[in-house]
Amino acid sequence: MPALTSLFSLLLSLSLSSKLISFYASLTEPTSSTKVFDLVRPKDTFLWNSIIKAHFSNGDYFKALNFFSQMRGTDLGPDQFTLPMVVASCAELMLLDHGMNVHGLASKLGLFPCNSALGSSFVYMYSKCGRMGDASVVFDEITDRDVTTGDGDERPELKLESTLSSASAMVVNMSAGVVGACSARATIA
């Protein structure tokens, strides 16, 4: 069996391995994804991202963070695709301190503030952890805004507030109309 495992790992290219990891993850089989990942030597950043994503996309945020921690123990570093999943995992688990450490790492690596996906992940994490002031500061620091961060003209929360105010005014006007119609009907009857 060890010889077969060695032969299999030699035949398994990094690209094919990544596709298998993603395939098993899409079948909600992250354990099978991990088995494929464990067979591959050497690993690259793309493969690490694949296994982190496999667990992240299946809601196993602790495992995603565990693989990130293992990755950090290698000579490979995270990239602009790794960190948004890690930050979102921290948000889902309410691990603010860990997320703040990742924020520092992203700044050190030069991935933030220019990466909008990463910036949006930080905004989400700080918001979810009740740190609205920090979320606002991060939002203001994002230099490369796109659809994930808003259009750059207004903050998403202001757009939401404006939408809610309009909806509220519509409900008030509609209620006044209904009350007026009912009282008119009562007067007629």
PDB file of C-alpha atoms in Angstrom:
ATOM      1  CA  MET A   1       0.000   0.000   0.000  1.00  0.00           C
ATOM      2  CA  PRO A   2       2.766   2.582   0.752  1.00  0.00           C
ATOM      3  CA  ALA A   3       4.233   1.958  -2.716  1.00  0.00           C
ATOM      4  CA  LEU A   4       0.830   2.538  -4.300  1.00  0.00           C
ATOM      5  CA  THR A   5       0.410   5.755  -2.316  1.00  0.00           C
ATOM      6  CA  SER A   6       3.836   6.974  -3.487  1.00  0.00           C
ATOM      7  CA  LEU A   7       3.039   6.115  -7.092  1.00  0.00           C
ATOM      8  CA  PHE A   8      -0.318   7.882  -6.833  1.00  0.00           C
ATOM      9  CA  SER A   9       1.252  11.025  -5.371  1.00  0.00           C
ATOM     10  CA  LEU A  10       3.807  11.125  -8.202  1.00  0.00           C
ATOM     11  CA  LEU A  11       1.099  10.801 -10.835  1.00  0.00           C
ATOM     12  CA  LEU A  12      -1.106  13.418  -9.242  1.00  0.00           C
ATOM     13  CA  SER A  13      -0.172  16.836 -10.591  1.00  0.00           C
ATOM     14  CA  LEU A  14      -0.792  19.958  -8.546  1.00  0.00           C
ATOM     15  CA  SER A  15      -3.416  21.127 -11.022  1.00  0.00           C
ATOM     16  CA  LEU A  16      -5.297  17.834 -10.988  1.00  0.00           C
ATOM     17  CA  SER A  17      -5.014  17.669  -7.201  1.00  0.00           C
ATOM     18  CA  SER A  18      -6.535  21.112  -6.863  1.00  0.00           C
ATOM     19  CA  LYS A  19      -9.392  20.138  -9.171  1.00  0.00           C
ATOM     20  CA  LEU A  20     -10.036  16.965  -7.146  1.00  0.00           C
ATOM     21  CA  ILE A  21     -10.004  18.943  -3.895  1.00  0.00           C
ATOM     22  CA  SER A  22     -12.539  21.395  -5.345  1.00  0.00           C
ATOM     23  CA  PHE A  23     -14.622  18.554  -6.773  1.00  0.00           C
ATOM     24  CA  TYR A  24     -14.881  16.757  -3.429  1.00  0.00           C
ATOM     25  CA  ALA A  25     -15.635  20.058  -1.688  1.00  0.00           C
ATOM     26  CA  SER A  26     -18.498  20.693  -4.125  1.00  0.00           C
ATOM     27  CA  LEU A  27     -19.893  17.293  -3.138  1.00  0.00           C
ATOM     28  CA  THR A  28     -19.686  18.406   0.519  1.00  0.00           C
ATOM     29  CA  GLU A  29     -16.885  15.889   1.045  1.00  0.00           C
ATOM     30  CA  PRO A  30     -14.114  17.996   2.592  1.00  0.00           C
ATOM     31  CA  THR A  31     -12.682  14.873   4.258  1.00  0.00           C
ATOM     32  CA  SER A  32     -12.025  13.417   0.802  1.00  0.00           C
ATOM     33  CA  SER A  33     -10.509  16.758  -0.212  1.00  0.00           C
ATOM     34  CA  THR A  34      -8.145  16.468   2.740  1.00  0.00           C
ATOM     35  CA  LYS A  35      -7.144  12.925   1.737  1.00  0.00           C
ATOM     36  CA  VAL A  36      -6.153  14.147  -1.730  1.00  0.00           C
ATOM     37  CA  PHE A  37      -4.315  17.128  -0.227  1.00  0.00           C
ATOM     38  CA  ASP A  38      -2.370  14.878   2.141  1.00  0.00           C
ATOM     39  CA  LEU A  39      -1.096  12.751  -0.763  1.00  0.00           C
ATOM     40  CA  VAL A  40       0.452  15.610  -2.700  1.00  0.00           C
ATOM     41  CA  ARG A  41       4.122  16.522  -2.350  1.00  0.00           C
ATOM     42  CA  PRO A  42       5.306  19.230  -2.736  1.00  0.00           C
ATOM     43  CA  LYS A  43       2.459  21.639  -2.093  1.00  0.00           C
ATOM     44  CA  ASP A  44       2.178  25.142  -3.505  1.00  0.00           C
ATOM     45  CA  THR A  45       0.130  28.180  -2.431  1.00  0.00           C
ATOM     46  CA  PHE A  46      -2.602  27.349  -4.943  1.00  0.00           C
ATOM     47  CA  LEU A  47      -3.046  23.883  -3.401  1.00  0.00           C
ATOM     48  CA  TRP A  48      -3.137  25.345   0.123  1.00  0.00           C
ATOM     49  CA  ASN A  49      -5.793  27.805  -1.058  1.00  0.00           C
ATOM     50  CA  SER A  50      -7.791  24.912  -2.503  1.00  0.00           C
ATOM     51  CA  ILE A  51      -7.876  22.983   0.779  1.00  0.00           C
ATOM     52  CA  ILE A  52      -8.649  26.110   2.816  1.00  0.00           C
ATOM     53  CA  LYS A  53     -11.487  26.915   0.412  1.00  0.00           C
ATOM     54  CA  ALA A  54     -12.769  23.309   0.550  1.00  0.00           C
ATOM     55  CA  HIS A  55     -13.302  23.583   4.296  1.00  0.00           C
ATOM     56  CA  PHE A  56     -14.374  27.235   4.274  1.00  0.00           C
ATOM     57  CA  SER A  57     -17.048  26.655   1.624  1.00  0.00           C
ATOM     58  CA  ASN A  58     -18.413  23.731   3.627  1.00  0.00           C
ATOM     59  CA  GLY A  59     -18.701  25.823   6.794  1.00  0.00           C
ATOM     60  CA  ASP A  60     -15.820  24.106   8.584  1.00  0.00           C
ATOM     61  CA  TYR A  61     -14.148  27.356   9.575  1.00  0.00           C
ATOM     62  CA  PHE A  62     -11.972  25.823  12.301  1.00  0.00           C
ATOM     63  CA  LYS A  63     -10.467  23.394   9.775  1.00  0.00           C
ATOM     64  CA  ALA A  64      -9.931  26.228   7.284  1.00  0.00           C
ATOM     65  CA  LEU A  65      -8.036  28.164   9.957  1.00  0.00           C
ATOM     66  CA  ASN A  66      -6.124  25.035  10.945  1.00  0.00           C
ATOM     67  CA  PHE A  67      -4.918  24.579   7.371  1.00  0.00           C
ATOM     68  CA  PHE A  68      -3.980  28.263   7.238  1.00  0.00           C
ATOM     69  CA  SER A  69      -1.937  27.775  10.403  1.00  0.00           C
ATOM     70  CA  GLN A  70      -0.224  24.741   8.836  1.00  0.00           C
ATOM     71  CA  MET A  71       0.485  26.759   5.698  1.00  0.00           C
ATOM     72  CA  ARG A  72       2.132  29.470   7.797  1.00  0.00           C
ATOM     73  CA  GLY A  73       4.463  26.767   9.157  1.00  0.00           C
ATOM     74  CA  THR A  74       5.835  26.166   5.657  1.00  0.00           C
ATOM     75  CA  ASP A  75       8.027  28.382   3.522  1.00  0.00           C
ATOM     76  CA  LEU A  76       4.960  29.337   1.472  1.00  0.00           C
ATOM     77  CA  GLY A  77       3.046  32.482   2.237  1.00  0.00           C
ATOM     78  CA  PRO A  78      -0.605  33.399   1.838  1.00  0.00           C
ATOM     79  CA  ASP A  79      -1.740  35.508  -1.087  1.00  0.00           C
ATOM     80  CA  GLN A  80      -4.682  37.725  -2.019  1.00  0.00           C
ATOM     81  CA  PHE A  81      -6.862  34.620  -2.433  1.00  0.00           C
ATOM     82  CA  THR A  82      -5.949  32.990   0.891  1.00  0.00           C
ATOM     83  CA  LEU A  83      -6.618  35.844   3.264  1.00  0.00           C
ATOM     84  CA  PRO A  84     -10.259  36.738   2.447  1.00  0.00           C
ATOM     85  CA  MET A  85     -11.284  33.153   3.322  1.00  0.00           C
ATOM     86  CA  VAL A  86      -9.218  33.258   6.504  1.00  0.00           C
ATOM     87  CA  VAL A  87     -10.682  36.609   7.579  1.00  0.00           C
ATOM     88  CA  ALA A  88     -14.241  35.453   6.806  1.00  0.00           C
ATOM     89  CA  SER A  89     -13.586  32.292   8.854  1.00  0.00           C
ATOM     90  CA  CYS A  90     -12.437  34.485  11.747  1.00  0.00           C
ATOM     91  CA  ALA A  91     -15.631  36.527  11.364  1.00  0.00           C
ATOM     92  CA  GLU A  92     -17.880  33.469  11.375  1.00  0.00           C
ATOM     93  CA  LEU A  93     -16.169  32.164  14.512  1.00  0.00           C
ATOM     94  CA  MET A  94     -16.049  35.658  16.097  1.00  0.00           C
ATOM     95  CA  LEU A  95     -12.262  35.347  16.493  1.00  0.00           C
ATOM     96  CA  LEU A  96     -11.539  39.067  16.426  1.00  0.00           C
ATOM     97  CA  ASP A  97      -8.003  38.837  17.850  1.00  0.00           C
ATOM     98  CA  HIS A  98      -6.988  36.244  15.262  1.00  0.00           C
ATOM     99  CA  GLY A  99      -8.571  38.336  12.517  1.00  0.00           C
ATOM    100  CA  MET A 100      -6.723  41.429  13.698  1.00  0.00           C
ATOM    101  CA  ASN A 101      -3.456  39.466  13.491  1.00  0.00           C
ATOM    102  CA  VAL A 102      -4.346  38.531   9.908  1.00  0.00           C
ATOM    103  CA  HIS A 103      -5.075  42.219   9.242  1.00  0.00           C
ATOM    104  CA  GLY A 104      -1.550  43.040  10.396  1.00  0.00           C
ATOM    105  CA  LEU A 105      -0.116  40.265   8.226  1.00  0.00           C
ATOM    106  CA  ALA A 106      -2.035  41.524   5.178  1.00  0.00           C
ATOM    107  CA  SER A 107      -0.664  45.025   5.705  1.00  0.00           C
ATOM    108  CA  LYS A 108       2.861  43.667   6.160  1.00  0.00           C
ATOM    109  CA  LEU A 109       2.572  41.660   2.914  1.00  0.00           C
ATOM    110  CA  GLY A 110       1.257  44.709   1.059  1.00  0.00           C
ATOM    111  CA  LEU A 111      -2.088  43.039   0.286  1.00  0.00           C
ATOM    112  CA  PHE A 112      -4.134  45.626   2.146  1.00  0.00           C
ATOM    113  CA  PRO A 113      -5.481  48.306   1.649  1.00  0.00           C
ATOM    114  CA  CYS A 114      -5.386  47.814  -2.143  1.00  0.00           C
ATOM    115  CA  ASN A 115      -7.288  44.483  -2.331  1.00  0.00           C
ATOM    116  CA  SER A 116     -11.051  45.116  -2.289  1.00  0.00           C
ATOM    117  CA  ALA A 117     -12.065  41.488  -1.598  1.00  0.00           C
ATOM    118  CA  LEU A 118      -9.767  41.401   1.405  1.00  0.00           C
ATOM    119  CA  GLY A 119     -10.945  44.837   2.531  1.00  0.00           C
ATOM    120  CA  SER A 120     -14.561  43.704   2.310  1.00  0.00           C
ATOM    121  CA  SER A 121     -13.683  40.661   4.413  1.00  0.00           C
ATOM    122  CA  PHE A 122     -12.179  42.911   7.076  1.00  0.00           C
ATOM    123  CA  VAL A 123     -15.255  45.180   7.011  1.00  0.00           C
ATOM    124  CA  TYR A 124     -17.449  42.078   7.442  1.00  0.00           C
ATOM    125  CA  MET A 125     -15.317  40.726  10.289  1.00  0.00           C
ATOM    126  CA  TYR A 126     -15.192  43.986  12.226  1.00  0.00           C
ATOM    127  CA  SER A 127     -18.930  44.550  11.718  1.00  0.00           C
ATOM    128  CA  LYS A 128     -19.852  41.022  12.758  1.00  0.00           C
ATOM    129  CA  CYS A 129     -17.693  41.363  15.866  1.00  0.00           C
ATOM    130  CA  GLY A 130     -19.422  44.639  16.806  1.00  0.00           C
ATOM    131  CA  ARG A 131     -16.530  46.925  15.877  1.00  0.00           C
ATOM    132  CA  MET A 132     -18.389  49.321  13.561  1.00  0.00           C
ATOM    133  CA  GLY A 133     -15.806  52.069  14.005  1.00  0.00           C
ATOM    134  CA  ASP A 134     -13.019  49.759  12.847  1.00  0.00           C
ATOM    135  CA  ALA A 135     -15.207  48.555   9.964  1.00  0.00           C
ATOM    136  CA  SER A 136     -15.706  52.161   8.869  1.00  0.00           C
ATOM    137  CA  VAL A 137     -11.979  52.921   9.080  1.00  0.00           C
ATOM    138  CA  VAL A 138     -11.162  49.831   6.996  1.00  0.00           C
ATOM    139  CA  PHE A 139     -13.815  50.775   4.440  1.00  0.00           C
ATOM    140  CA  ASP A 140     -12.259  54.225   4.097  1.00  0.00           C
ATOM    141  CA  GLU A 141      -8.779  52.673   3.623  1.00  0.00           C
ATOM    142  CA  ILE A 142      -9.765  50.448   0.680  1.00  0.00           C
ATOM    143  CA  THR A 143      -8.117  51.991  -2.366  1.00  0.00           C
ATOM    144  CA  ASP A 144      -9.316  49.586  -5.071  1.00  0.00           C
ATOM    145  CA  ARG A 145     -13.086  49.657  -4.687  1.00  0.00           C
ATOM    146  CA  ASP A 146     -15.392  47.531  -6.780  1.00  0.00           C
ATOM    147  CA  VAL A 147     -18.841  45.952  -6.526  1.00  0.00           C
ATOM    148  CA  THR A 148     -17.847  44.098  -3.343  1.00  0.00           C
ATOM    149  CA  THR A 149     -17.177  47.351  -1.510  1.00  0.00           C
ATOM    150  CA  GLY A 150     -19.756  49.674  -3.047  1.00  0.00           C
ATOM    151  CA  ASP A 151     -19.384  52.179  -5.846  1.00  0.00           C
ATOM    152  CA  GLY A 152     -17.071  54.487  -3.952  1.00  0.00           C
ATOM    153  CA  ASP A 153     -19.566  57.360  -3.868  1.00  0.00           C
ATOM    154  CA  GLU A 154     -21.494  56.287  -0.792  1.00  0.00           C
ATOM    155  CA  ARG A 155     -20.951  53.814   1.959  1.00  0.00           C
ATOM    156  CA  PRO A 156     -23.124  50.699   1.666  1.00  0.00           C
ATOM    157  CA  GLU A 157     -24.603  51.318   5.114  1.00  0.00           C
ATOM    158  CA  LEU A 158     -25.704  54.801   4.015  1.00  0.00           C
ATOM    159  CA  LYS A 159     -27.345  53.331   0.922  1.00  0.00           C
ATOM    160  CA  LEU A 160     -29.104  50.806   3.142  1.00  0.00           C
ATOM    161  CA  GLU A 161     -30.218  53.548   5.527  1.00  0.00           C
ATOM    162  CA  SER A 162     -31.538  55.608   2.606  1.00  0.00           C
ATOM    163  CA  THR A 163     -33.397  52.596   1.218  1.00  0.00           C
ATOM    164  CA  LEU A 164     -34.902  51.823   4.608  1.00  0.00           C
ATOM    165  CA  SER A 165     -35.953  55.462   5.065  1.00  0.00           C
ATOM    166  CA  SER A 166     -37.688  55.433   1.670  1.00  0.00           C
ATOM    167  CA  ALA A 167     -39.406  52.149   2.481  1.00  0.00           C
ATOM    168  CA  SER A 168     -40.475  53.510   5.863  1.00  0.00           C
ATOM    169  CA  ALA A 169     -41.931  56.649   4.258  1.00  0.00           C
ATOM    170  CA  MET A 170     -43.826  54.477   1.787  1.00  0.00           C
ATOM    171  CA  VAL A 171     -45.308  52.406   4.627  1.00  0.00           C
ATOM    172  CA  VAL A 172     -46.332  55.569   6.514  1.00  0.00           C
ATOM    173  CA  ASN A 173     -47.976  57.047   3.384  1.00  0.00           C
ATOM    174  CA  MET A 174     -49.720  53.764   2.608  1.00  0.00           C
ATOM    175  CA  SER A 175     -50.943  53.470   6.211  1.00  0.00           C
ATOM    176  CA  ALA A 176     -52.290  57.029   6.133  1.00  0.00           C
ATOM    177  CA  GLY A 177     -54.130  56.218   2.909  1.00  0.00           C
ATOM    178  CA  VAL A 178     -55.660  53.059   4.381  1.00  0.00           C
ATOM    179  CA  VAL A 179     -56.713  54.883   7.564  1.00  0.00           C
ATOM    180  CA  GLY A 180     -58.216  57.683   5.460  1.00  0.00           C
ATOM    181  CA  ALA A 181     -60.121  55.194   3.294  1.00  0.00           C
ATOM    182  CA  CYS A 182     -61.426  53.343   6.347  1.00  0.00           C
ATOM    183  CA  SER A 183     -62.611  56.526   8.050  1.00  0.00           C
ATOM    184  CA  ALA A 184     -64.272  57.695   4.821  1.00  0.00           C
ATOM    185  CA  ARG A 185     -66.033  54.331   4.557  1.00  0.00           C
ATOM    186  CA  ALA A 186     -67.147  54.599   8.187  1.00  0.00           C
ATOM    187  CA  THR A 187     -68.561  58.089   7.497  1.00  0.00           C
ATOM    188  CA  ILE A 188     -70.475  56.823   4.444  1.00  0.00           C
ATOM    189  CA  ALA A 189     -71.917  53.833   6.290  1.00  0.00           C
TER     190      ALA A 189
END
